[in-house]
mmCIF file of C-alpha atoms in Angstrom:
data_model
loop_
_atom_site.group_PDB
_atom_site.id
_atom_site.type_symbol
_atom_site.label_atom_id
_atom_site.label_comp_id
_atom_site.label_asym_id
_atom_site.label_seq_id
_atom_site.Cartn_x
_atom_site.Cartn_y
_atom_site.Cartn_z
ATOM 1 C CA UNK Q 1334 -8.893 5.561 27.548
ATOM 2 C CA UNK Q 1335 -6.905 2.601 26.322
ATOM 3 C CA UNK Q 1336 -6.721 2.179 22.658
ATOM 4 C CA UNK Q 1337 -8.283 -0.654 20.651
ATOM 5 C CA UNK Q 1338 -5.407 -2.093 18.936
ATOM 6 C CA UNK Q 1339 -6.243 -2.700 14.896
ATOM 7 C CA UNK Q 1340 -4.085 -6.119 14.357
ATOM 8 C CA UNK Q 1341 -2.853 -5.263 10.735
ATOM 9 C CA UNK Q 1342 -1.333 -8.796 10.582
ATOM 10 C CA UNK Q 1343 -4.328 -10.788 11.360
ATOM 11 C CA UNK Q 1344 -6.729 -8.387 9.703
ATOM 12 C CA UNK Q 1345 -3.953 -8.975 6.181
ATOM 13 C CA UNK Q 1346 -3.804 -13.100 6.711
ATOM 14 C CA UNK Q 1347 -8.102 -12.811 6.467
ATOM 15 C CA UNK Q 1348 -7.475 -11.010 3.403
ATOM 16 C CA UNK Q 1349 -5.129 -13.411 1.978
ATOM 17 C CA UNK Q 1350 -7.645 -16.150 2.847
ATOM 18 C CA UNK Q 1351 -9.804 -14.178 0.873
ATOM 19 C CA UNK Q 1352 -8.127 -13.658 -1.451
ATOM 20 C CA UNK Q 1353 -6.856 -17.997 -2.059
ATOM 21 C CA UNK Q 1354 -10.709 -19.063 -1.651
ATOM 22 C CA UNK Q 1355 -11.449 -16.399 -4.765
ATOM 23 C CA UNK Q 1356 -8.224 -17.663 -6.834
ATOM 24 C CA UNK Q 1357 -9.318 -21.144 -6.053
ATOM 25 C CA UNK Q 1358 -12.810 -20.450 -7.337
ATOM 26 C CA UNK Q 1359 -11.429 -18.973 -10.837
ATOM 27 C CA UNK Q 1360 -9.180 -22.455 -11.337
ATOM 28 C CA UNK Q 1361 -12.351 -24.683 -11.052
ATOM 29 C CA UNK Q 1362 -14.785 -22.495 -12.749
ATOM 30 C CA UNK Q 1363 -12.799 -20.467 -15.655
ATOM 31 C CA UNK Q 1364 -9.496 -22.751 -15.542
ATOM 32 C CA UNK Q 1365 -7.717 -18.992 -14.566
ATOM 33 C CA UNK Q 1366 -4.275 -18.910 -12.516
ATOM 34 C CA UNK Q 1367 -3.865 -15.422 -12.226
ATOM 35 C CA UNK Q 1368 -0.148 -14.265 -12.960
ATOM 36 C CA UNK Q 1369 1.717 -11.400 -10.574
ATOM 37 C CA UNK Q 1370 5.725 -10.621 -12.203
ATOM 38 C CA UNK Q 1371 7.903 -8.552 -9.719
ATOM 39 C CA UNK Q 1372 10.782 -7.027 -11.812
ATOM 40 C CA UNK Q 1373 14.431 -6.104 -9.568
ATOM 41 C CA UNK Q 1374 17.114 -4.059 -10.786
ATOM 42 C CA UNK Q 1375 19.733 -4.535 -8.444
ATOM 43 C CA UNK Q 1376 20.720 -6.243 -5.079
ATOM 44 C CA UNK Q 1377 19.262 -3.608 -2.767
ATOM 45 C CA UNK Q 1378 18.895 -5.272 0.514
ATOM 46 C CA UNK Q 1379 15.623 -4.120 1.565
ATOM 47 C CA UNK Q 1380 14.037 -5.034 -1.911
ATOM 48 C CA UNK Q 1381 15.807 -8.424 -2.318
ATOM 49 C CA UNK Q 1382 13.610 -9.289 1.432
ATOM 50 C CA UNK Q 1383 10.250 -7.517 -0.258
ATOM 51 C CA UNK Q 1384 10.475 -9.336 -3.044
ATOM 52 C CA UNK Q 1385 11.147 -12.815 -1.678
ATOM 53 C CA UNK Q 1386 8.090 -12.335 0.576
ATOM 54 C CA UNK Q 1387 6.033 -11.053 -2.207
ATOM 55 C CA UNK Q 1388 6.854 -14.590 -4.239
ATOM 56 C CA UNK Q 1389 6.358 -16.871 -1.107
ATOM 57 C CA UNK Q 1390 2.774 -15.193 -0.416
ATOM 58 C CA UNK Q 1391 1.801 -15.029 -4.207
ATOM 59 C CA UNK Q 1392 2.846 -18.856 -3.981
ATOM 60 C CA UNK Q 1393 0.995 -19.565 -1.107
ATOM 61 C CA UNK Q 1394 -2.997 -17.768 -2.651
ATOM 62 C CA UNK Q 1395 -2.241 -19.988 -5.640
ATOM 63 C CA UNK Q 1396 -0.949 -17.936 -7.967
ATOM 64 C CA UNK Q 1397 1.506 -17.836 -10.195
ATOM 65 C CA UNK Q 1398 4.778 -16.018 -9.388
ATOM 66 C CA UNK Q 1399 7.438 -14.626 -11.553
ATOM 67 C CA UNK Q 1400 10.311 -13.223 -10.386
ATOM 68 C CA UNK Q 1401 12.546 -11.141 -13.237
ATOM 69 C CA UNK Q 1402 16.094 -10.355 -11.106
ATOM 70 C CA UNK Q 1403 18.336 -7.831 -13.746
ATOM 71 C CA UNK Q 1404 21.913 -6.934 -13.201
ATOM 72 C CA UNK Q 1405 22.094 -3.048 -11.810
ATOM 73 C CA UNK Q 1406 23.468 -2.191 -15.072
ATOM 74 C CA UNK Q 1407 20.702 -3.268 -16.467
ATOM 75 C CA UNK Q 1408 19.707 -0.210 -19.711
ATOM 76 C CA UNK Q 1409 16.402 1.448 -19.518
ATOM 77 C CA UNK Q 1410 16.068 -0.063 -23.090
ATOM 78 C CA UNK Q 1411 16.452 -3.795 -21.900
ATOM 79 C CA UNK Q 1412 14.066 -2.995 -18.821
ATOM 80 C CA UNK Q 1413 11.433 -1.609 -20.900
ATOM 81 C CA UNK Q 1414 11.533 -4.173 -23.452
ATOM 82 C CA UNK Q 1415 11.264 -6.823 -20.502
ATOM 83 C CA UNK Q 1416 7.691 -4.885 -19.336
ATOM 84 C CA UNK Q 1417 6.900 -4.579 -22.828
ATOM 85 C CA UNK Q 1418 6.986 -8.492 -22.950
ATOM 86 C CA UNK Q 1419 4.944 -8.516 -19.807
ATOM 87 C CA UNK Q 1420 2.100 -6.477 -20.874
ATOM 88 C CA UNK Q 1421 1.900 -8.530 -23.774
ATOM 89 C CA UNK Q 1422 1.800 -11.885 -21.510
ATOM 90 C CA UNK Q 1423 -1.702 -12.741 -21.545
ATOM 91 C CA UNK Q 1424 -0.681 -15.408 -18.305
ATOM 92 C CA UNK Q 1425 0.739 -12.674 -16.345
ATOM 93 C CA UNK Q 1426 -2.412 -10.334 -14.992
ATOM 94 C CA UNK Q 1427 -0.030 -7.953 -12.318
ATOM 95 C CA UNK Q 1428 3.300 -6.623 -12.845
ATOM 96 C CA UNK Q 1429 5.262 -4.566 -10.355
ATOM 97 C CA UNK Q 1430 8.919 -2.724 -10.908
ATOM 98 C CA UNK Q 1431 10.932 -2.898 -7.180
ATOM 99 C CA UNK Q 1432 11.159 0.817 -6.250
ATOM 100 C CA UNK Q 1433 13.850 2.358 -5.971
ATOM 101 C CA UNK Q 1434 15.605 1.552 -9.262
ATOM 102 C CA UNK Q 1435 19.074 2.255 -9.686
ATOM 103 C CA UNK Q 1436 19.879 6.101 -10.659
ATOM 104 C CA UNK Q 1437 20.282 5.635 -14.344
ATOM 105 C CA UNK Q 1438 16.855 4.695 -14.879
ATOM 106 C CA UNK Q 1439 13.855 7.329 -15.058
ATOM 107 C CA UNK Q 1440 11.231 5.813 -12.592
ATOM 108 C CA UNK Q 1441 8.632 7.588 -14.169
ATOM 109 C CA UNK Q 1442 9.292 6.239 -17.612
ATOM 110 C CA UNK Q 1443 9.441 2.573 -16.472
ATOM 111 C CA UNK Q 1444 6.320 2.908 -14.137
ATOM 112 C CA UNK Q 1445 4.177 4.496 -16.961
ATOM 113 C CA UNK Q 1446 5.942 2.435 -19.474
ATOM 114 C CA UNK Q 1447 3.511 -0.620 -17.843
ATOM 115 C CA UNK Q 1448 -0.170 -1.890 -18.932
ATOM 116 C CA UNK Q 1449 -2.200 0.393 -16.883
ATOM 117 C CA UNK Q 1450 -4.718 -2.303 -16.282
ATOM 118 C CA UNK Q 1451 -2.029 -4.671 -14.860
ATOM 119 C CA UNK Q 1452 -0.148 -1.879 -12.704
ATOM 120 C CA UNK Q 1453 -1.115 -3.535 -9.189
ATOM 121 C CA UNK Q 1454 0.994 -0.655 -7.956
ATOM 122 C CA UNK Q 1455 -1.363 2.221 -8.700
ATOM 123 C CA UNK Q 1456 1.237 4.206 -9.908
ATOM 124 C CA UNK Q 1457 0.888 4.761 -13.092
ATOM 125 C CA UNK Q 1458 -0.515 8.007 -14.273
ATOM 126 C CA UNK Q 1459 -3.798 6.601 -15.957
ATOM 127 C CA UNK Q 1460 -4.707 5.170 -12.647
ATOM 128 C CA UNK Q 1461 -3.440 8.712 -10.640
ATOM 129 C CA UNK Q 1462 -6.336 10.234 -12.786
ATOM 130 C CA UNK Q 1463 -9.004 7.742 -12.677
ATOM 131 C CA UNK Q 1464 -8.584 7.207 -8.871
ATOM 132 C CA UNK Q 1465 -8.837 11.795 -8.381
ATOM 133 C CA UNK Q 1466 -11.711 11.506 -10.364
ATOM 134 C CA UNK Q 1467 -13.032 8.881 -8.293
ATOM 135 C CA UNK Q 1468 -13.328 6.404 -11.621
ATOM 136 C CA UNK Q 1469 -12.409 2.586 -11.399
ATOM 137 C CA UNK Q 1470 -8.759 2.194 -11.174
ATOM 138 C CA UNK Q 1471 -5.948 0.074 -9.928
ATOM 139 C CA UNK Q 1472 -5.192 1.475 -5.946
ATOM 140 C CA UNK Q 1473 -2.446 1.990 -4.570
ATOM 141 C CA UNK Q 1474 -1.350 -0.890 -2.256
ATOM 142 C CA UNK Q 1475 -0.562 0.843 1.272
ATOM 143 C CA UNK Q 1476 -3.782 3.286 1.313
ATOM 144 C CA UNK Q 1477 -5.774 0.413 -0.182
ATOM 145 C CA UNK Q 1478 -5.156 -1.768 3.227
ATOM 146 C CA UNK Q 1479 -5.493 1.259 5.298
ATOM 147 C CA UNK Q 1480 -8.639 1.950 4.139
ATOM 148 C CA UNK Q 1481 -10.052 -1.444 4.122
ATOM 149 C CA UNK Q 1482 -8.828 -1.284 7.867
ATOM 150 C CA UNK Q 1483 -10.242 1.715 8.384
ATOM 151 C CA UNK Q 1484 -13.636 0.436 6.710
ATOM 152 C CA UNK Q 1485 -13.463 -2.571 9.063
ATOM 153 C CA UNK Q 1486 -13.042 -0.701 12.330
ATOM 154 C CA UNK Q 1487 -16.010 1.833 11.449
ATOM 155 C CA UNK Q 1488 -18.029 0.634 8.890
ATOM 156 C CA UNK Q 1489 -19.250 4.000 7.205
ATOM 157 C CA UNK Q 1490 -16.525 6.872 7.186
ATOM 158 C CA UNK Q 1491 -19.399 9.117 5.890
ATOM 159 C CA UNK Q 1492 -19.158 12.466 7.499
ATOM 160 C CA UNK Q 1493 -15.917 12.376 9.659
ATOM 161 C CA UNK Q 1494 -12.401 14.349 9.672
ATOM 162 C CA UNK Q 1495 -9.782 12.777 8.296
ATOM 163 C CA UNK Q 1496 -6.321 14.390 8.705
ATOM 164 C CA UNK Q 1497 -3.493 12.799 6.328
ATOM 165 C CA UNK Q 1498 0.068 13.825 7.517
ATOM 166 C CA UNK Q 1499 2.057 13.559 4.195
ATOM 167 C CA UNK Q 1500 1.795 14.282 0.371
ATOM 168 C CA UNK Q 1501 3.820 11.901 -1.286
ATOM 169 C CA UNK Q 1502 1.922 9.998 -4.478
ATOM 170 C CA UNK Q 1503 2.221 6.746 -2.758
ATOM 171 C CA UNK Q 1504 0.740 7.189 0.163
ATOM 172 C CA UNK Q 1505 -0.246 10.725 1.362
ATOM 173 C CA UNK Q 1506 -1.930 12.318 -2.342
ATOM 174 C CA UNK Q 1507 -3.481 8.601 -2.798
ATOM 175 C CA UNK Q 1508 -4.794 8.115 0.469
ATOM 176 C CA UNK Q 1509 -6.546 11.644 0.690
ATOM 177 C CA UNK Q 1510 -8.259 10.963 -2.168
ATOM 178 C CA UNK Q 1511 -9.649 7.546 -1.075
ATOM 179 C CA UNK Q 1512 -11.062 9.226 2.187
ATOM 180 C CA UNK Q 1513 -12.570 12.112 0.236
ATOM 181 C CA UNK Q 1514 -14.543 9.012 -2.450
ATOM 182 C CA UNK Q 1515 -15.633 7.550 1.050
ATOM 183 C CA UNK Q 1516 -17.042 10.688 1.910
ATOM 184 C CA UNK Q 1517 -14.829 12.229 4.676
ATOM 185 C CA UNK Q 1518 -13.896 15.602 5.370
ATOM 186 C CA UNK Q 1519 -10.042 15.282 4.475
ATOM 187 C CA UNK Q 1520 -6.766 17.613 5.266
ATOM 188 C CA UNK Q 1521 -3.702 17.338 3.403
ATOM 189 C CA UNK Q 1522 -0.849 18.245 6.536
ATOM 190 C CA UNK Q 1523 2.666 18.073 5.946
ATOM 191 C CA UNK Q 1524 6.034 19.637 6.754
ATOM 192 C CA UNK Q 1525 4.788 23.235 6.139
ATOM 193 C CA UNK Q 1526 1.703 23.097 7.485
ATOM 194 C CA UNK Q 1527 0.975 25.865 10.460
ATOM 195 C CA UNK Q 1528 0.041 24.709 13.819
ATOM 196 C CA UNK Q 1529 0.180 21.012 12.731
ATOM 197 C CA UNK Q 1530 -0.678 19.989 16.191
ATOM 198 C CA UNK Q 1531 -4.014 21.595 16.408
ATOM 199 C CA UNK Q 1532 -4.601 21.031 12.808
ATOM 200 C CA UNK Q 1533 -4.684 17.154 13.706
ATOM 201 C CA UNK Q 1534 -6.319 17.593 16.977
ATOM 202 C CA UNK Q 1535 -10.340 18.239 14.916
ATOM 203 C CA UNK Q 1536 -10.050 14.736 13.517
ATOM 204 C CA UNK Q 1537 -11.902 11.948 13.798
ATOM 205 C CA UNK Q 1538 -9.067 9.843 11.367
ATOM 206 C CA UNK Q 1539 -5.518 10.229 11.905
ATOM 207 C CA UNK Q 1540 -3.210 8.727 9.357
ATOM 208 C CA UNK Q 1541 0.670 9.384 9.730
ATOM 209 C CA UNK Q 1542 2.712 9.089 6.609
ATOM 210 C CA UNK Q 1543 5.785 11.345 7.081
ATOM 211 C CA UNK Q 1544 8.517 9.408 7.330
ATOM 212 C CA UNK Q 1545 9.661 11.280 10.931
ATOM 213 C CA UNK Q 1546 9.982 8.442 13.849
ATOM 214 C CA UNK Q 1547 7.320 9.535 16.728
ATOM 215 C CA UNK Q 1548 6.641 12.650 15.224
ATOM 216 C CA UNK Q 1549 3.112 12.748 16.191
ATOM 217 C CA UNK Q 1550 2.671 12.726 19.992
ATOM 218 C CA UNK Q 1551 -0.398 11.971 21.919
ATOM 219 C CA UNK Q 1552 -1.598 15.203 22.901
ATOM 220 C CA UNK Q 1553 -2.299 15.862 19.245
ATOM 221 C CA UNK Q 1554 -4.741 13.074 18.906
ATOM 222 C CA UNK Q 1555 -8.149 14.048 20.033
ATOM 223 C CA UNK Q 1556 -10.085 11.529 22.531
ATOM 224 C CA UNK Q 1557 -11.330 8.677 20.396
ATOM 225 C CA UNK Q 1558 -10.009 9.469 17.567
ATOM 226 C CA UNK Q 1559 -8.541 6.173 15.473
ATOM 227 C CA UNK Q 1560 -5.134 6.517 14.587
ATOM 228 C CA UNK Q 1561 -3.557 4.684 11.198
ATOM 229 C CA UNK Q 1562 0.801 4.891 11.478
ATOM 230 C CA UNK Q 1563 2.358 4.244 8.195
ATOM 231 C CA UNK Q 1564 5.740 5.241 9.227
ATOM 232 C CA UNK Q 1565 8.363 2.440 9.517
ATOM 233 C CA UNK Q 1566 11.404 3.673 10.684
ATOM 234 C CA UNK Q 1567 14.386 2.169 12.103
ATOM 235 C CA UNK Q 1568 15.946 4.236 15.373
ATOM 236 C CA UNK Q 1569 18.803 3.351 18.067
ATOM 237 C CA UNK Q 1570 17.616 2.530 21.205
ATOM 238 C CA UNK Q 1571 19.056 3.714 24.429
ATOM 239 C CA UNK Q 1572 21.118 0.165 24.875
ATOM 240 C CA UNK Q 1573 22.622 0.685 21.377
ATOM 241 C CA UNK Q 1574 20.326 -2.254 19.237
ATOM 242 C CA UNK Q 1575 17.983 -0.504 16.966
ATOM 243 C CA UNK Q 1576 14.326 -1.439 17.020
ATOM 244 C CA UNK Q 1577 11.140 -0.126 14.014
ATOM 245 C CA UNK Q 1578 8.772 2.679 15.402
ATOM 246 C CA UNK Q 1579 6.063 4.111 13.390
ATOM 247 C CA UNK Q 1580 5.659 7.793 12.468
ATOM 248 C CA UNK Q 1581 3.392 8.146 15.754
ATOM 249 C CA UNK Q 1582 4.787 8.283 19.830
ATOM 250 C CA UNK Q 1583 2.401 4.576 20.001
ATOM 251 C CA UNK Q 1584 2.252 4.867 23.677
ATOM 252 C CA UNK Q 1585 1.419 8.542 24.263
ATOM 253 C CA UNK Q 1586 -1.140 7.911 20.986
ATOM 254 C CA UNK Q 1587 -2.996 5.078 22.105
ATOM 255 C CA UNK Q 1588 -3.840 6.739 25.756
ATOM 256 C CA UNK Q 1589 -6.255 8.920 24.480
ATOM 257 C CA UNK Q 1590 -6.963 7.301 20.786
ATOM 258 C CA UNK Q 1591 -10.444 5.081 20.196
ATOM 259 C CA UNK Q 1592 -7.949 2.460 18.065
ATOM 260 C CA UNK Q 1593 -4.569 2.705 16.808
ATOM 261 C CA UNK Q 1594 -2.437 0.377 14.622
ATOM 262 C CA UNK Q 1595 0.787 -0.797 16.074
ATOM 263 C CA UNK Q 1596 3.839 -0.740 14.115
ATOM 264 C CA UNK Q 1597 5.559 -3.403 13.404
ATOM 265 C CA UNK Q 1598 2.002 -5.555 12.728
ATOM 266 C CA UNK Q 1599 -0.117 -3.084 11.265
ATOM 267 C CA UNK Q 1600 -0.254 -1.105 8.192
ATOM 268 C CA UNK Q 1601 2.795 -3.437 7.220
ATOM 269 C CA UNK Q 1602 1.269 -6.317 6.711
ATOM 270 C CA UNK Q 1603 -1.538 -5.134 4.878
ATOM 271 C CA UNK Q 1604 0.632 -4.088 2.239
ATOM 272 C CA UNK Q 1605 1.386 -7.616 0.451
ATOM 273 C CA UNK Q 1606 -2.356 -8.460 0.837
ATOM 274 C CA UNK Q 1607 -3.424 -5.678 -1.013
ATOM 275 C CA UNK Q 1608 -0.598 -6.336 -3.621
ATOM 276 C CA UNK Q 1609 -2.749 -9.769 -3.896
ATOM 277 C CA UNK Q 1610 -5.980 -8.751 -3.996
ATOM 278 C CA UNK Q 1611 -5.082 -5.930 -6.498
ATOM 279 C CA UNK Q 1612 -3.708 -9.197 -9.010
ATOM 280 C CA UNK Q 1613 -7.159 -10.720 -8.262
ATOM 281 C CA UNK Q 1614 -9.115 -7.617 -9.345
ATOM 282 C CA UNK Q 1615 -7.052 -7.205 -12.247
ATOM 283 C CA UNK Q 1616 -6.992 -10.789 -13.352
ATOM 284 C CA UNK Q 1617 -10.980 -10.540 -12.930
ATOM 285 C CA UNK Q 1618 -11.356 -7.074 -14.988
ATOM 286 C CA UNK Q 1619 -9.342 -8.477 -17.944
ATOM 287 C CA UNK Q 1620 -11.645 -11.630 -18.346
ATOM 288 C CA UNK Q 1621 -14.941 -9.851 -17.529
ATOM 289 C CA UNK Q 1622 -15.688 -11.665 -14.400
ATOM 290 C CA UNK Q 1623 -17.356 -10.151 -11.162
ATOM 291 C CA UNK Q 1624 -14.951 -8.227 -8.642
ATOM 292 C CA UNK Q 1625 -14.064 -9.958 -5.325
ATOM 293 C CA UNK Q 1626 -16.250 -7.903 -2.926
ATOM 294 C CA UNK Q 1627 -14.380 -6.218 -0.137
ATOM 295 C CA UNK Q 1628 -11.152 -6.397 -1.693
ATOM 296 C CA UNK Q 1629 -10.804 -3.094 -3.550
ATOM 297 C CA UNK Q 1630 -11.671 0.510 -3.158
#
């Protein structure tokens, strides 16, 4: 068996599209420009790149993007004064802190220092409980496009194992949950887990969000089974360059998986778009306008 490869960066530039048609639509009918603020503390490499495509794409669905760039001195009194001003913004409907922030500041205080209904993160700890009790919420970004992927692919996840290797509350504790409100049969696997291997080989779902390069090999996937890699990890390859792999051996994986997301170009890209279409569903909630179907949890 060859593996059916789920294009994560195609399947994310339909949601964008989606996404633009439905911010188009509130301009013209409610005069709405839904606002998304990204907040940086610092010149960390990584999140300068994230946050610079996170303003182009915002751009590009026709909304509004704000950038806030703060020194990495910045005081946890000065940051939480700025998202103080941005819950209080009645143009800005989405506002996300860069993770990580520099070690002075308490992460947890800044993240549930934000508007719950305007945390397009999903972090904050109002929208932790709503989403475990399986209330209306704002969803985190990365499971979000995974499951919308994974929604795509089989249409009804009713009924079928779904093993999540990883518990971290961004993506492993988040994405378990959203499996269990679509009616799987979900495992929580991580580091401690006994007989990991067979433990993923009874499901039906696969999704890999450890953080360990081609940890998961193909003789742990059963036949057919549709396989979701989070991981993005950088590793040296034998002719010294370095090159990203996902959490999951891709080639050993996709001989005996039904589909399989490649990495770079899948779960990646889904990321942003869900950022997007999270600013959408918030901008919609706040004015008490219908949802944009498909586009949330």
């Amino acid at each position: 068996m060859t593996a059916q490869v789920i294009d994560g960066k195609a399947f994310a530039a339909e949601v964008r599209g989606k996404v633009a048609e439905h911010v188009a639509r509130l301009k013209d009918e409610h005069d709405l420009v839904p606002g998304l603020a990204v907040v940086l503390v610092g010149e960390d490499p990584a999140s300068q790149v994230y946050v610079r495509s996170k303003g182009k794409m915002t751009t590009e669905v026709g909304m509004k993007s704000v950038e806030h760039k703060l020194d990495v001195n910045t005081s946890e009194k000065d940051l939480l004064a700025l998202i103080d001003q941005l819950n209080n913004d009645d143009s800005i409907n989405g506002i996300l802190v860069q993770l990580p922030l520099p070690k002075h500041l308490d992460e947890d205080l800044v993240i549930n220092s934000i508007d719950p209904a305007k945390d397009v993160d999903g972090f904050h700890i109002s929208n932790v409980g709503l989403l475990g009790t399986g209330q209306k919420s704002m969803v985190p970004c990365t499971p979000l496009g995974c499951l919308m992927m994974l929604r795509h692919h089989h249409g009804s996840l009713s009924g079928m194992n779904a093993v999540v290797i990883g518990r971290s509350n961004i993506v492993g504790k988040p994405m378990a949950q959203l499996l269990l409100n679509d009616s799987c049969t979900v495992t929580i696997a991580h580091s401690r887990t006994k007989d990991l291997p067979d433990v993923v080989r009874r499901a039906d779902i696969v999704v890999a969000a450890v953080g360990r390069p081609e940890m998961v090999s193909g003789d742990w996937i059963k036949e057919g089974a549709t396989v979701i890699d989070v991981g993005i990890n950088r590793i040296e390859t034998d002719e010294g360059k370095t090159k990203l792999v996902g959490d999951v051996d891709y080639a050993s994986c996709a001989e005996r998986a039904g589909a399989i997301t490649p990495v770079p170009g899948g779960v990646g890209p889904m990321t942003i778009a869900c950022l997007l279409a999270n600013t959408l569903t918030s901008t919609c909630r706040a004015h008490g306008l219908e949802e944009p179907e498909g586009l949330t949890a």
